[in-house]
Tab-separated table of C-alpha atoms and ligand atoms in Angstrom:
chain	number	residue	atom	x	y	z
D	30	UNK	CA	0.000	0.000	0.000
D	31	UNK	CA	2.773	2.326	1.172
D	32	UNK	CA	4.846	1.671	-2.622
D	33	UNK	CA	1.084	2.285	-4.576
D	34	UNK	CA	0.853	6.145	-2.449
D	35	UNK	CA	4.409	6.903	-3.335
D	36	UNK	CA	3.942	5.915	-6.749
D	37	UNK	CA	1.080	8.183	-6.747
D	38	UNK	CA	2.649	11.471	-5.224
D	39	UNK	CA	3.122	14.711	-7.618
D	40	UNK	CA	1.645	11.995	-10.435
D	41	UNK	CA	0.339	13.871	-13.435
D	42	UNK	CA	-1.798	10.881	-13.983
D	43	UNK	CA	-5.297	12.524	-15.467
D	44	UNK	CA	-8.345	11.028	-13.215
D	45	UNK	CA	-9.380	8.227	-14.350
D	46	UNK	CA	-13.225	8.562	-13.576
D	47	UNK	CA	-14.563	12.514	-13.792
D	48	UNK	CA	-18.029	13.219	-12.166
D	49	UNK	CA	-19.297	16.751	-12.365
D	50	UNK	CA	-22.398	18.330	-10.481
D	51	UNK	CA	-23.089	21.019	-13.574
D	52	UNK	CA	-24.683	23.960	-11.516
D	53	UNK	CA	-25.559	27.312	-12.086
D	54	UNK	CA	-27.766	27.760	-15.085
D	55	UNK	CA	-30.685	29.335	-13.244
D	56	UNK	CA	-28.540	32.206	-12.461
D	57	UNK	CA	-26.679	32.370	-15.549
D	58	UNK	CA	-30.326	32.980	-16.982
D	59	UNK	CA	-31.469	35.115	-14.363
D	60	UNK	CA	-28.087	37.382	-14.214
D	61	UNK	CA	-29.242	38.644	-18.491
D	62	UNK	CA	-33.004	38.718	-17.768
D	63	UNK	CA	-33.451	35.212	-19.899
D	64	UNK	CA	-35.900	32.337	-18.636
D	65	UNK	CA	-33.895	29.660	-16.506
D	66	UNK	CA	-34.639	27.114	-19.341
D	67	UNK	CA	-32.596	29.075	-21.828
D	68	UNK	CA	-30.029	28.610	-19.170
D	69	UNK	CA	-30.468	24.947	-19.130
D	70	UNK	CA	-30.255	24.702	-23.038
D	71	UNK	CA	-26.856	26.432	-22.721
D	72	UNK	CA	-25.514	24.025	-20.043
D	73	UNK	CA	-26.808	21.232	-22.185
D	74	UNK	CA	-24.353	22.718	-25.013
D	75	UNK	CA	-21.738	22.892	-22.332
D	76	UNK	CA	-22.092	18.989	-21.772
D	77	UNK	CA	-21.507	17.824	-25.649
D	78	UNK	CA	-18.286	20.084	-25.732
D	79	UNK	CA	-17.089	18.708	-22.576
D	80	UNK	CA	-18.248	15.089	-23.482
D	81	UNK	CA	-15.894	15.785	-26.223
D	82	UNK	CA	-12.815	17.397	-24.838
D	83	UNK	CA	-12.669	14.767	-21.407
D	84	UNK	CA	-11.519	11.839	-23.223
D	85	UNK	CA	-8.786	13.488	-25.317
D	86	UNK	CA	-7.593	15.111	-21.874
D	87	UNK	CA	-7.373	11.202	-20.719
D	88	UNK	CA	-10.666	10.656	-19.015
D	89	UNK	CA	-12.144	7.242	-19.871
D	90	UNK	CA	-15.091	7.941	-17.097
D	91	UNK	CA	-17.697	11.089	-17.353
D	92	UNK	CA	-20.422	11.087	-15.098
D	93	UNK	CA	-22.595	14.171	-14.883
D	94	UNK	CA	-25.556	15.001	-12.777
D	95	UNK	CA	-28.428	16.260	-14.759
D	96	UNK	CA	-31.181	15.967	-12.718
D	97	UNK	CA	-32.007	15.369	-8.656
D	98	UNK	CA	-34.509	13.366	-6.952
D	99	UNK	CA	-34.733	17.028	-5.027
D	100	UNK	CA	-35.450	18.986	-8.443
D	101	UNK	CA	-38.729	17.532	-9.121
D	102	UNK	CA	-39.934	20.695	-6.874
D	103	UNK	CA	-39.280	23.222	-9.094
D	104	UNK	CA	-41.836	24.719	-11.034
D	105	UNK	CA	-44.042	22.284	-14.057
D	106	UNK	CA	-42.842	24.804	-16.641
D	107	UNK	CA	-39.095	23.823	-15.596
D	108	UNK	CA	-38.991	20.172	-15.079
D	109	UNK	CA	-41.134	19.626	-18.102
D	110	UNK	CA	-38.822	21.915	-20.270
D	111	UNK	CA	-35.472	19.798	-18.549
D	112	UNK	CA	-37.516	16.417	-19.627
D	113	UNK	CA	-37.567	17.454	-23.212
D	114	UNK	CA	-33.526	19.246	-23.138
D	115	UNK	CA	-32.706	15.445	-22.267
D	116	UNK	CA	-34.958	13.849	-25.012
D	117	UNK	CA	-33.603	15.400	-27.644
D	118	UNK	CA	-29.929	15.628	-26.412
D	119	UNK	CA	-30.233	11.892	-26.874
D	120	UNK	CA	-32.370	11.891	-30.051
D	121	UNK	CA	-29.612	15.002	-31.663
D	122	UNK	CA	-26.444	13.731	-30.356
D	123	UNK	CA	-26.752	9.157	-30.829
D	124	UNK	CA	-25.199	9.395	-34.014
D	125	UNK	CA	-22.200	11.499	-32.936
D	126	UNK	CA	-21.892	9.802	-29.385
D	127	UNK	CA	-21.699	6.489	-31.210
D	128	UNK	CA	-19.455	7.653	-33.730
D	129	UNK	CA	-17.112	9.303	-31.259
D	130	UNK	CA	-16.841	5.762	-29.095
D	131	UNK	CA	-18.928	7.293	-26.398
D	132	UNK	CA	-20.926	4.532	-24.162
D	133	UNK	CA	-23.911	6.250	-22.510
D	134	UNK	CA	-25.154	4.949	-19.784
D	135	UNK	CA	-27.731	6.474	-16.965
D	136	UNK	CA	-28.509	6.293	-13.623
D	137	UNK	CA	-31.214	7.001	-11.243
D	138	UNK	CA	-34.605	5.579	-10.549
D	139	UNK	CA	-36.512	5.112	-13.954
D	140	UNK	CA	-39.850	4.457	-12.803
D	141	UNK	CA	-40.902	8.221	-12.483
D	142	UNK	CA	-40.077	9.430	-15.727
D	143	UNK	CA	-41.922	9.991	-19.125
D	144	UNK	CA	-42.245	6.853	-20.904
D	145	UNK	CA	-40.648	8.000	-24.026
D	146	UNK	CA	-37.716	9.970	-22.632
D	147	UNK	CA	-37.262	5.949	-20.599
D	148	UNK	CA	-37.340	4.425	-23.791
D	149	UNK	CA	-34.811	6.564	-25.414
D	150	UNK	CA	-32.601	5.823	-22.712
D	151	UNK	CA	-32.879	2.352	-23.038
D	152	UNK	CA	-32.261	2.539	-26.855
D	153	UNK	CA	-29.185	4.783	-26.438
D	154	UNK	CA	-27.710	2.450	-23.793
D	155	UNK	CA	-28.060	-0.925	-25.661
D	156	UNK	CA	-26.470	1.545	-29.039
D	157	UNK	CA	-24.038	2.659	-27.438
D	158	UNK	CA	-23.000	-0.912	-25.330
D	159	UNK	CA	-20.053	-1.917	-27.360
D	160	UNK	CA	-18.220	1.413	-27.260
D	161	UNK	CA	-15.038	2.175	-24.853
D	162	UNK	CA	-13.572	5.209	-25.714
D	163	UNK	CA	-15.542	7.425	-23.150
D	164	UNK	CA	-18.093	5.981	-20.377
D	165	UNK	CA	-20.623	8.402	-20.378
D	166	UNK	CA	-23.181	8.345	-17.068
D	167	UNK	CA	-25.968	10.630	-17.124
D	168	UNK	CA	-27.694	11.151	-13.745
D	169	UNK	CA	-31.171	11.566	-14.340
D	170	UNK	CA	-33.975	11.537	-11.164
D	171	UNK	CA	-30.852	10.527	-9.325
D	172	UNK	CA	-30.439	11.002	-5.371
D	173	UNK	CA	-27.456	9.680	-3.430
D	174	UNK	CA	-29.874	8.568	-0.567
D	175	UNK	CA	-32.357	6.933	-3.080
D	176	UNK	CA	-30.051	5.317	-4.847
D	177	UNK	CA	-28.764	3.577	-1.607
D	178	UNK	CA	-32.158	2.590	-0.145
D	179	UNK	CA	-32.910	0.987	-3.404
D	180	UNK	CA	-29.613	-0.499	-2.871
D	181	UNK	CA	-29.968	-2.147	0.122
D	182	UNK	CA	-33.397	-3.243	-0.956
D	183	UNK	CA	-31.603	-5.497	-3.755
D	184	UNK	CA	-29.100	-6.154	-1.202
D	185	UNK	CA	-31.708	-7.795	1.014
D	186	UNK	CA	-33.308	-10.019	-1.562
D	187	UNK	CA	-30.186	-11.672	-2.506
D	188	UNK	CA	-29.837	-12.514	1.090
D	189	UNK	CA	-33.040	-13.899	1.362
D	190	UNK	CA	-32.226	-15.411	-1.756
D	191	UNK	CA	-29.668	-17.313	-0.691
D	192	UNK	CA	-27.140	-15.407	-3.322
D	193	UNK	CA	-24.949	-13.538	-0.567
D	194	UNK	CA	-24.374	-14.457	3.024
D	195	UNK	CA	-21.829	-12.239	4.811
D	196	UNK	CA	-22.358	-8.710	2.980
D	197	UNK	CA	-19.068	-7.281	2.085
D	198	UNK	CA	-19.382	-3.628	0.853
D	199	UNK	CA	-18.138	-5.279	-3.551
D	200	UNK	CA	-21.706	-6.777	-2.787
D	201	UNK	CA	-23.471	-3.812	-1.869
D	202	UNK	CA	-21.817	-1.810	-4.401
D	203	UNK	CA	-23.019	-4.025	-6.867
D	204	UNK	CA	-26.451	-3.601	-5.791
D	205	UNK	CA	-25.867	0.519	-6.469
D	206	UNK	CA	-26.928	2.202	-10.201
D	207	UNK	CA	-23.218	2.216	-10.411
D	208	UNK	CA	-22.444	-1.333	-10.460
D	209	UNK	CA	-19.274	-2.047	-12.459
D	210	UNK	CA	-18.445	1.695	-12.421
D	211	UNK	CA	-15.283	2.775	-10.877
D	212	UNK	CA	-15.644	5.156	-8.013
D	213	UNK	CA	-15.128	9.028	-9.071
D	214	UNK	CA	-10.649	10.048	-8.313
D	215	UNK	CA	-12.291	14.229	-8.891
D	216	UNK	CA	-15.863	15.498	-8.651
D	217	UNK	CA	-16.377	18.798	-9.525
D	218	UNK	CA	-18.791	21.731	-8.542
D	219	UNK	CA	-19.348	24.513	-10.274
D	220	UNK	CA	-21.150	27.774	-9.681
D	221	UNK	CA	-19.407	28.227	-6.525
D	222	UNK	CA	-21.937	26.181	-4.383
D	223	UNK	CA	-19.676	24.303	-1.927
D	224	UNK	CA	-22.070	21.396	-1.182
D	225	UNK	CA	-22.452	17.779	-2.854
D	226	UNK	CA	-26.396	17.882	-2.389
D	227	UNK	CA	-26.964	13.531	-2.991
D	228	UNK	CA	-24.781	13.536	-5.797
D	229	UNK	CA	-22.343	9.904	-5.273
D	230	UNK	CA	-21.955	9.493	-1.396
D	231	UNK	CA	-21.288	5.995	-1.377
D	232	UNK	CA	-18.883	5.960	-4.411
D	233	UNK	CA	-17.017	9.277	-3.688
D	234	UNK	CA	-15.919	8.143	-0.520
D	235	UNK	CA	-12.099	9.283	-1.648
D	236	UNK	CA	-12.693	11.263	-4.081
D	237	UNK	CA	-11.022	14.294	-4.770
D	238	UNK	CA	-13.350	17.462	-4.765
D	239	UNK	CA	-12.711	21.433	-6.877
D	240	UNK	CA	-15.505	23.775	-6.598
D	241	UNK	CA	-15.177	25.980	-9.547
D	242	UNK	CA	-17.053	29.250	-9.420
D	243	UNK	CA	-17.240	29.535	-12.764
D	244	UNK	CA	-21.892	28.649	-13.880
D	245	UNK	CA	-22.109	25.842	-15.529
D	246	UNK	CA	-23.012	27.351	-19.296
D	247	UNK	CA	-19.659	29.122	-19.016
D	248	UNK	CA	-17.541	26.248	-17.950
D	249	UNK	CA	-15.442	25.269	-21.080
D	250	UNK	CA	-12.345	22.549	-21.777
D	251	UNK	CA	-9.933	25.193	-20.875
D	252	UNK	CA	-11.848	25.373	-17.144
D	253	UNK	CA	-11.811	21.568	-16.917
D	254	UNK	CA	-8.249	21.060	-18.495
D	255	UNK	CA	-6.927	23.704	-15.429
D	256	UNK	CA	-9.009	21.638	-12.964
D	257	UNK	CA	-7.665	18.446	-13.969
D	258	UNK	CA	-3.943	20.507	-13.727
D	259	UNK	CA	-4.660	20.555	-10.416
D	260	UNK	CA	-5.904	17.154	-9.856
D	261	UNK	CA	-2.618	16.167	-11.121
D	262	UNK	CA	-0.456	18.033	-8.155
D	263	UNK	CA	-2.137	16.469	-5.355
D	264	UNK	CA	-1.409	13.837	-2.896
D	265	UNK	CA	-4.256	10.809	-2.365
D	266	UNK	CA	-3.131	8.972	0.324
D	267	UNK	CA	-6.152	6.752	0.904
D	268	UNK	CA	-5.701	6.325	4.703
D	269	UNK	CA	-1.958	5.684	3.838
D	270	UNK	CA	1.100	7.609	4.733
K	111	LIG	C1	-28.165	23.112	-12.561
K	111	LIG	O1	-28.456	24.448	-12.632
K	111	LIG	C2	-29.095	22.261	-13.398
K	111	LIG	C3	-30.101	21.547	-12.617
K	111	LIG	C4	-30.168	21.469	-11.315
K	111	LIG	C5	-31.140	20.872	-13.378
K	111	LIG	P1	-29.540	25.127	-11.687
K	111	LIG	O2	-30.855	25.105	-12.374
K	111	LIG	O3	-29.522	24.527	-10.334
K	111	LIG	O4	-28.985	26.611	-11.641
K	111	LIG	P2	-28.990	27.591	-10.395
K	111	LIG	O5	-28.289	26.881	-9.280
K	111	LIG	O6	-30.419	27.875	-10.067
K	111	LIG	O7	-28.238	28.791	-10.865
K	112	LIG	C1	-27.638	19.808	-7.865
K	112	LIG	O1	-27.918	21.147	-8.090
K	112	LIG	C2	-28.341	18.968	-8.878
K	112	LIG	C3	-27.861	19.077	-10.251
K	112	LIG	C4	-26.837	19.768	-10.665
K	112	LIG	C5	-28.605	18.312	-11.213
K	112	LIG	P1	-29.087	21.906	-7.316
K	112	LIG	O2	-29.054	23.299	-7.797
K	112	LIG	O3	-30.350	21.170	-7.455
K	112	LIG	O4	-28.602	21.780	-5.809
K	112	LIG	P2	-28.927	22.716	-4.555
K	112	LIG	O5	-30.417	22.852	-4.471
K	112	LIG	O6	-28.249	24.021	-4.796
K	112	LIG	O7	-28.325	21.976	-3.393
K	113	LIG	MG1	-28.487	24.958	-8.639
């Protein structure tokens, strides 16, 4: 363990697995007198250019957080306009994603969403299945806390099931939306909001954190190459020395 830390110290190693909490478009709206959807549409350019620049900067693993189990009490007019940003950034951008190697992937509960935005997700993800060149998660209706209750739900039956005996925390992990993910090395913030509000608990455990204060719709590859600059100078000790 101690030879893996040193190996690891002043490494400019780019993180392996990105997750980003894309926040601020309400008040990048707000701040030129423009609806808070336009804001949204802008972020939701933001994602395909950074979907693009993260695996030529050496990410293999995007995850972004689109939408909480928390935001469902904003206004109709908002979540409704968010629901169809996401439909057709999957219906607009499938041909590119699978052209670019990107495998798209979501997590989050399912059950509460449109029927047609859940069956473009489906379609994307089996599309997409074979690619490797970027692992694209999209957090959609996702909540930290949710995601582990539903968890430990699954967790449960294969007990009573007879498929796990002594729970080790590889099974419970598997029983997570992010089973067969690896765990987040950097999650960023940005908008200058310095809280994770549900986003990853369980898998950011040790990850590294940079709260940016830049909104989301102006965060561009130059923000996230500088970010991941920094990533690259610290020191992740993991309980080691
Ligand atoms: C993030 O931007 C996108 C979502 C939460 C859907 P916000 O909509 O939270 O923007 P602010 O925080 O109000 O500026
Ligand atoms: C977190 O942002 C959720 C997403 C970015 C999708 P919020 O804007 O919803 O978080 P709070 O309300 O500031 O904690
Ligand atoms: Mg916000």
């Amino acid at each position: 363990m101690a030879l893996k830390a040193a190996s690891q110290q002043g490494s400019s190693t780019p993180p392996r697995h990105v997750a980003i909490i894309m926040d601020g478009n309400g008040r990048w709206a707000t701040e030129r007198g423009w609806p808070r959807l336009v804001g949204h549409r802008r972020g939701a350019e933001r994602v395909k250019q950074i979907v693009k620049a993260a695996p030529e900067m050496g990410v293999n693993w995007l995850t972004v957080y689109a939408f909480s189990t928390e935001n469902w009490k904003r206004s109709t007019e908002e979540v409704l306009g968010l629901m169809k940003i996401f439909r057709r950034y999957i219906e607009r951008e499938a041909d590119g994603l699978s052209a670019e190697g990107v495998r798209m992937r979501f997590i989050g509960g399912r059950e509460q969403l449109d029927p047609k935005l859940r069956a473009l997700m489906t379609g994307i993800e089996a599309r997409t299945a074979g690619n490797t060149r970027l692992n694209l998660t999209v957090a959609i209706n996702y909540g930290g806390r949710d995601e582990i209750t539903r968890a430990a739900t699954r967790l449960a039956a294969k007990i009573a099931a007879g498929q796990v005996e002594n729970p080790t925390e590889a099974d419970f992990a598997d029983c997570l939306d992010t089973a067969g993910h690896p765990d987040p090395d950097l999650v960023i913030r940005t908008s200058g909001e310095t809280r994770t509000s549900n986003f990853l608990p369980f898998q950011s455990a040790y990850a590294e954190y940079e709260f940016s204060p830049t909104l989301w719709p102006d965060f561009s590859p130059d923000h996230l190459a500088e970010v991941l600059d920094r990533f690259g100078m610290r020191d992740r000790r993991f309980g080691g020395v």
